[in-house]
CSV table of C-alpha atoms in Angstrom, one decimal:
chain,number,residue,atom,x,y,z
A,18,MET,CA,6.8,30.3,-73.4
A,19,ILE,CA,5.8,33.7,-74.7
A,20,THR,CA,8.1,35.5,-72.2
A,21,ASP,CA,11.0,33.3,-73.3
A,22,ILE,CA,10.4,34.1,-77.0
A,23,ILE,CA,10.3,37.8,-76.3
A,24,ILE,CA,13.5,37.6,-74.3
A,25,ALA,CA,15.2,35.6,-77.0
A,26,THR,CA,14.0,38.0,-79.7
A,27,ILE,CA,15.3,41.1,-77.8
A,28,GLY,CA,18.6,39.3,-77.1
A,29,ILE,CA,19.4,38.5,-80.7
A,30,PHE,CA,18.3,42.1,-81.8
A,31,LEU,CA,20.8,43.6,-79.3
A,32,GLY,CA,23.4,41.0,-80.3
A,33,GLU,CA,23.0,42.1,-83.9
A,34,LEU,CA,23.6,45.7,-83.1
A,35,TYR,CA,26.5,44.9,-80.7
A,36,GLY,CA,28.2,42.7,-83.3
A,37,ASN,CA,28.1,45.5,-85.9
A,38,ILE,CA,29.9,47.9,-83.6
A,39,VAL,CA,32.7,45.7,-82.2
A,40,GLY,CA,32.1,42.2,-83.6
A,41,GLY,CA,31.0,39.1,-81.9
A,42,GLY,CA,27.3,39.9,-81.5
A,43,SER,CA,26.6,36.2,-80.8
A,44,LEU,CA,28.3,36.7,-77.5
A,45,VAL,CA,25.3,38.7,-76.4
A,46,THR,CA,22.8,36.4,-78.0
A,47,GLN,CA,24.4,33.3,-76.4
A,48,ILE,CA,24.2,34.8,-72.9
A,49,VAL,CA,20.5,35.3,-73.4
A,50,LEU,CA,19.9,31.9,-74.8
A,51,GLN,CA,22.2,29.8,-72.6
A,52,ASN,CA,22.5,31.7,-69.4
A,53,ILE,CA,19.2,33.4,-69.1
A,54,LEU,CA,16.8,31.0,-70.9
A,55,GLY,CA,18.8,27.9,-70.1
A,56,LEU,CA,18.9,26.4,-73.6
A,57,ASP,CA,21.6,23.8,-74.1
A,58,ILE,CA,24.6,24.9,-76.1
A,59,LYS,CA,23.7,23.1,-79.4
A,60,THR,CA,20.2,24.4,-79.5
A,61,ALA,CA,21.3,27.9,-78.6
A,62,MET,CA,24.0,27.9,-81.3
A,63,ALA,CA,21.8,26.4,-84.0
A,64,LEU,CA,19.0,28.9,-83.2
A,65,ASP,CA,21.4,31.8,-83.3
A,66,ASN,CA,22.9,30.6,-86.6
A,67,ALA,CA,19.5,30.0,-88.2
A,68,ALA,CA,18.0,33.3,-87.0
A,69,ILE,CA,20.7,35.5,-88.6
A,70,ILE,CA,19.2,34.8,-92.0
A,71,GLY,CA,17.2,37.9,-91.1
A,72,SER,CA,20.4,39.9,-90.8
A,73,GLY,CA,21.4,39.0,-94.3
A,74,ILE,CA,17.9,40.0,-95.6
A,75,GLY,CA,18.0,43.3,-93.8
A,76,MET,CA,21.5,44.3,-94.8
A,77,PHE,CA,20.8,43.2,-98.4
A,78,ILE,CA,17.7,45.4,-98.6
A,79,ALA,CA,19.7,48.3,-97.3
A,80,MET,CA,22.8,47.8,-99.6
A,81,VAL,CA,21.4,46.4,-102.9
A,82,ARG,CA,20.8,49.8,-104.4
A,83,LYS,CA,24.4,50.9,-104.0
A,84,TYR,CA,26.2,47.7,-104.8
A,85,LYS,CA,26.0,45.3,-107.8
A,86,ILE,CA,25.5,41.6,-107.8
A,87,LYS,CA,28.2,40.1,-110.0
A,88,TRP,CA,28.1,36.7,-111.8
A,89,TRP,CA,30.8,35.1,-109.8
A,90,PHE,CA,28.9,35.8,-106.6
A,91,PHE,CA,26.9,32.7,-107.4
A,92,ILE,CA,30.0,30.5,-107.7
A,93,TYR,CA,31.1,31.8,-104.3
A,94,VAL,CA,27.6,31.1,-102.9
A,95,ILE,CA,27.7,27.5,-104.0
A,96,PHE,CA,31.1,26.8,-102.3
A,97,GLN,CA,30.1,28.6,-99.0
A,98,SER,CA,26.8,26.8,-98.9
A,99,ILE,CA,28.7,23.5,-99.2
A,100,GLY,CA,30.8,24.5,-96.3
A,101,THR,CA,27.8,25.6,-94.3
A,102,PHE,CA,26.1,22.2,-94.9
A,103,PHE,CA,29.0,20.2,-93.4
A,104,GLY,CA,29.6,22.8,-90.7
A,105,ALA,CA,26.0,22.5,-89.5
A,106,TYR,CA,26.2,18.8,-89.5
A,107,LEU,CA,29.3,19.0,-87.3
A,108,LEU,CA,27.4,21.1,-84.8
A,109,ILE,CA,24.7,18.4,-84.7
A,110,ILE,CA,27.1,15.4,-84.1
A,111,ILE,CA,29.9,17.0,-82.1
A,112,ASN,CA,30.4,16.0,-78.5
A,113,GLU,CA,29.0,18.7,-76.2
A,114,THR,CA,32.1,18.8,-74.0
A,115,ILE,CA,34.3,19.4,-77.1
A,116,LEU,CA,31.9,22.0,-78.3
A,117,ARG,CA,32.0,23.9,-75.0
A,118,ILE,CA,35.8,23.9,-75.1
A,119,ILE,CA,35.8,25.3,-78.6
A,120,PHE,CA,33.1,27.8,-77.7
A,121,ILE,CA,34.9,29.1,-74.6
A,122,THR,CA,38.2,29.3,-76.5
A,123,ALA,CA,36.5,31.3,-79.3
A,124,ILE,CA,34.9,33.9,-77.0
A,125,ILE,CA,38.2,34.4,-75.1
A,126,LEU,CA,40.1,35.0,-78.4
A,127,LEU,CA,37.3,37.4,-79.5
A,128,VAL,CA,37.7,39.5,-76.4
A,129,ILE,CA,41.5,39.5,-76.8
A,130,LYS,CA,41.0,40.7,-80.4
A,131,ASN,CA,38.6,43.4,-79.4
A,132,LEU,CA,40.7,44.7,-76.5
A,133,PHE,CA,44.3,44.4,-77.8
A,134,ILE,CA,44.4,44.1,-81.6
A,135,LYS,CA,43.7,47.3,-83.4
A,136,ASP,CA,41.7,47.2,-86.6
A,137,LYS,CA,43.8,47.8,-89.7
A,138,LYS,CA,42.8,50.4,-92.2
A,139,HIS,CA,40.7,48.7,-94.9
A,140,THR,CA,42.2,48.3,-98.3
A,141,GLU,CA,41.1,50.5,-101.2
A,142,LYS,CA,42.6,48.2,-103.9
A,143,GLY,CA,39.5,46.1,-104.5
A,144,PHE,CA,39.2,42.5,-105.5
A,145,LYS,CA,40.7,41.6,-108.9
A,146,GLU,CA,38.2,39.5,-110.8
A,147,THR,CA,40.6,37.0,-112.4
A,148,PRO,CA,39.7,33.3,-112.8
A,149,LYS,CA,42.4,32.3,-110.3
A,150,ASN,CA,41.2,34.8,-107.7
A,151,ILE,CA,37.6,33.8,-108.1
A,152,PHE,CA,38.6,30.1,-107.7
A,153,LEU,CA,40.7,30.8,-104.6
A,154,LEU,CA,38.0,33.0,-103.1
A,155,SER,CA,35.4,30.2,-103.6
A,156,LEU,CA,37.7,27.7,-101.9
A,157,SER,CA,37.9,30.1,-98.9
A,158,GLY,CA,34.1,30.2,-98.9
A,159,ILE,CA,34.1,26.5,-98.0
A,160,PHE,CA,36.0,27.3,-94.8
A,161,ILE,CA,34.0,30.4,-94.0
A,162,GLY,CA,30.8,28.5,-94.5
A,163,PHE,CA,32.0,25.5,-92.5
A,164,TYR,CA,33.1,27.6,-89.5
A,165,GLY,CA,29.9,29.7,-89.6
A,166,GLY,CA,27.7,26.6,-89.8
A,167,ALA,CA,29.4,24.8,-87.0
A,168,PHE,CA,30.2,27.7,-84.6
A,169,VAL,CA,28.8,31.1,-83.8
A,170,ILE,CA,31.4,33.3,-82.2
A,171,GLY,CA,33.6,35.3,-84.5
A,172,ASP,CA,32.4,33.9,-87.9
A,173,TRP,CA,31.6,37.4,-89.3
A,174,ILE,CA,35.0,38.8,-88.2
A,175,ILE,CA,36.8,35.8,-89.7
A,176,ALA,CA,35.0,36.1,-93.0
A,177,LEU,CA,35.7,39.8,-93.3
A,178,LEU,CA,39.3,39.3,-92.4
A,179,ILE,CA,39.8,36.7,-95.1
A,180,LEU,CA,38.1,38.8,-97.7
A,181,THR,CA,39.7,42.2,-96.9
A,182,SER,CA,43.2,41.0,-96.0
A,183,GLY,CA,43.4,37.9,-98.1
A,184,PHE,CA,41.7,39.1,-101.3
A,185,ALA,CA,42.0,42.9,-101.0
A,186,PHE,CA,38.2,43.4,-101.0
A,187,LYS,CA,37.0,46.9,-100.1
A,188,TYR,CA,35.3,46.7,-96.7
A,189,HIS,CA,31.7,47.4,-97.8
A,190,GLU,CA,32.1,45.3,-100.9
A,191,ALA,CA,33.1,42.4,-98.7
A,192,ILE,CA,30.1,43.0,-96.5
A,193,PHE,CA,27.8,43.0,-99.5
A,194,LEU,CA,29.2,39.7,-100.8
A,195,LEU,CA,28.8,38.1,-97.4
A,196,THR,CA,25.3,39.5,-97.0
A,197,PHE,CA,24.2,38.3,-100.4
A,198,THR,CA,25.7,34.8,-99.7
A,199,MET,CA,23.8,34.6,-96.4
A,200,LEU,CA,20.5,34.6,-98.3
A,201,PHE,CA,21.4,31.2,-99.6
A,202,SER,CA,23.9,29.6,-97.3
A,203,GLN,CA,22.2,30.3,-94.0
A,204,PRO,CA,19.0,28.4,-95.1
A,205,VAL,CA,21.2,25.4,-95.9
A,206,GLY,CA,22.4,25.3,-92.3
A,207,ALA,CA,19.0,26.0,-90.9
A,208,TYR,CA,17.6,23.0,-92.9
A,209,GLN,CA,20.2,20.8,-91.2
A,210,TYR,CA,19.3,22.1,-87.7
A,211,ILE,CA,15.5,21.8,-88.4
A,212,THR,CA,15.7,18.2,-89.7
A,213,HIS,CA,17.7,17.1,-86.6
A,214,GLY,CA,15.2,18.8,-84.2
A,215,LEU,CA,17.4,21.6,-82.9
A,216,ILE,CA,15.1,24.5,-84.0
A,217,ASP,CA,11.8,25.6,-82.4
A,218,PHE,CA,9.9,27.7,-85.0
A,219,ASN,CA,8.1,29.5,-82.2
A,220,PHE,CA,11.5,31.1,-81.4
A,221,LEU,CA,12.9,31.2,-84.9
A,222,ILE,CA,10.3,33.3,-86.7
A,223,PRO,CA,10.3,36.3,-84.4
A,224,MET,CA,14.1,36.1,-84.0
A,225,ILE,CA,14.4,36.3,-87.8
A,226,ILE,CA,12.2,39.3,-87.9
A,227,ALA,CA,14.4,40.9,-85.2
A,228,THR,CA,17.6,40.3,-87.0
A,229,THR,CA,16.1,41.6,-90.3
A,230,ILE,CA,15.3,44.9,-88.5
A,231,GLY,CA,18.7,44.9,-86.9
A,232,GLY,CA,20.4,44.3,-90.2
A,233,ILE,CA,18.6,47.3,-91.8
A,234,ILE,CA,19.5,49.5,-88.9
A,235,SER,CA,23.1,48.3,-88.9
A,236,ALA,CA,23.5,49.0,-92.7
A,237,ILE,CA,21.8,52.4,-92.8
A,238,ILE,CA,22.0,54.1,-89.4
A,239,LEU,CA,24.7,52.5,-87.1
A,240,ASP,CA,27.7,54.1,-88.8
A,241,LYS,CA,26.1,57.5,-88.2
A,242,ILE,CA,25.8,57.1,-84.5
A,243,HIS,CA,29.1,55.2,-84.0
A,244,SER,CA,31.5,56.8,-81.5
A,245,ASP,CA,34.9,55.8,-80.1
A,246,LYS,CA,33.6,56.1,-76.5
A,247,LEU,CA,30.7,53.7,-77.3
A,248,GLU,CA,33.0,51.3,-79.0
A,249,HIS,CA,35.5,51.3,-76.1
A,250,PHE,CA,32.7,50.8,-73.5
A,251,LEU,CA,31.3,47.8,-75.4
A,252,LYS,CA,34.8,46.3,-75.8
A,253,TYR,CA,35.3,46.4,-72.0
A,254,LEU,CA,31.7,45.2,-71.5
A,255,SER,CA,32.7,42.1,-73.5
A,256,VAL,CA,35.0,41.0,-70.7
A,257,PHE,CA,32.2,41.0,-68.3
A,258,LEU,CA,30.0,39.2,-70.8
A,259,VAL,CA,32.5,36.5,-71.4
A,260,ILE,CA,33.0,35.9,-67.6
A,261,TYR,CA,29.3,35.7,-67.1
A,262,LEU,CA,28.8,33.3,-70.1
A,263,ILE,CA,31.7,31.0,-68.9
A,264,PHE,CA,30.3,31.1,-65.3
A,265,GLY,CA,27.1,29.7,-66.7
A,266,PHE,CA,28.9,26.6,-67.8
A,267,ILE,CA,30.3,25.8,-64.4
């Protein structure tokens, strides 16, 4: 048991760092949880989703001095938390075969995105804080929360894409909003997983600590050591990781 906990903790820590370089860190985490430790897909996804509460805590600690919490953040939090609640419930009740199909499709699309779709330059316009935009943003939060609560792969990328491309958020402001929201929405999903018996606290607590440390490192240090060669290596590595993960389903 102790060895499994250590392996799971290291896996989600590495997944956190991987995800902040190329996106899709849950790909690494799921390989550790499903293929190496042999957890079933629902338990692995629920544990991953619950443990990234720590990532939100870590990144919030690192960013809060530079960015301001605005009043409408709390409106967005409510809507995304609602989405997370129902998304987590879907993960609990969904047929495992259907879940596997969705999961495999998501990781294949993630690799295609990483390898063949170049990241666009992030907008410098900034989000316009009008009542209409705040309302529409909040509605999008329901979808973001629902997808994040139900599935693991690509949720962070999808959320950033919606905020930066759909609502003209500056990149780091979008990250701060999502990070702040995670402090509230992720516990909602975790509560669902816990009440339905998908979470083992012996795993969850050390994994949250690991993602907290990973979140701090990601927000403060990772951009300083980022290199194109490292990014390209990790993108091609993702192909191998996907093949290995899918092979584990066979």
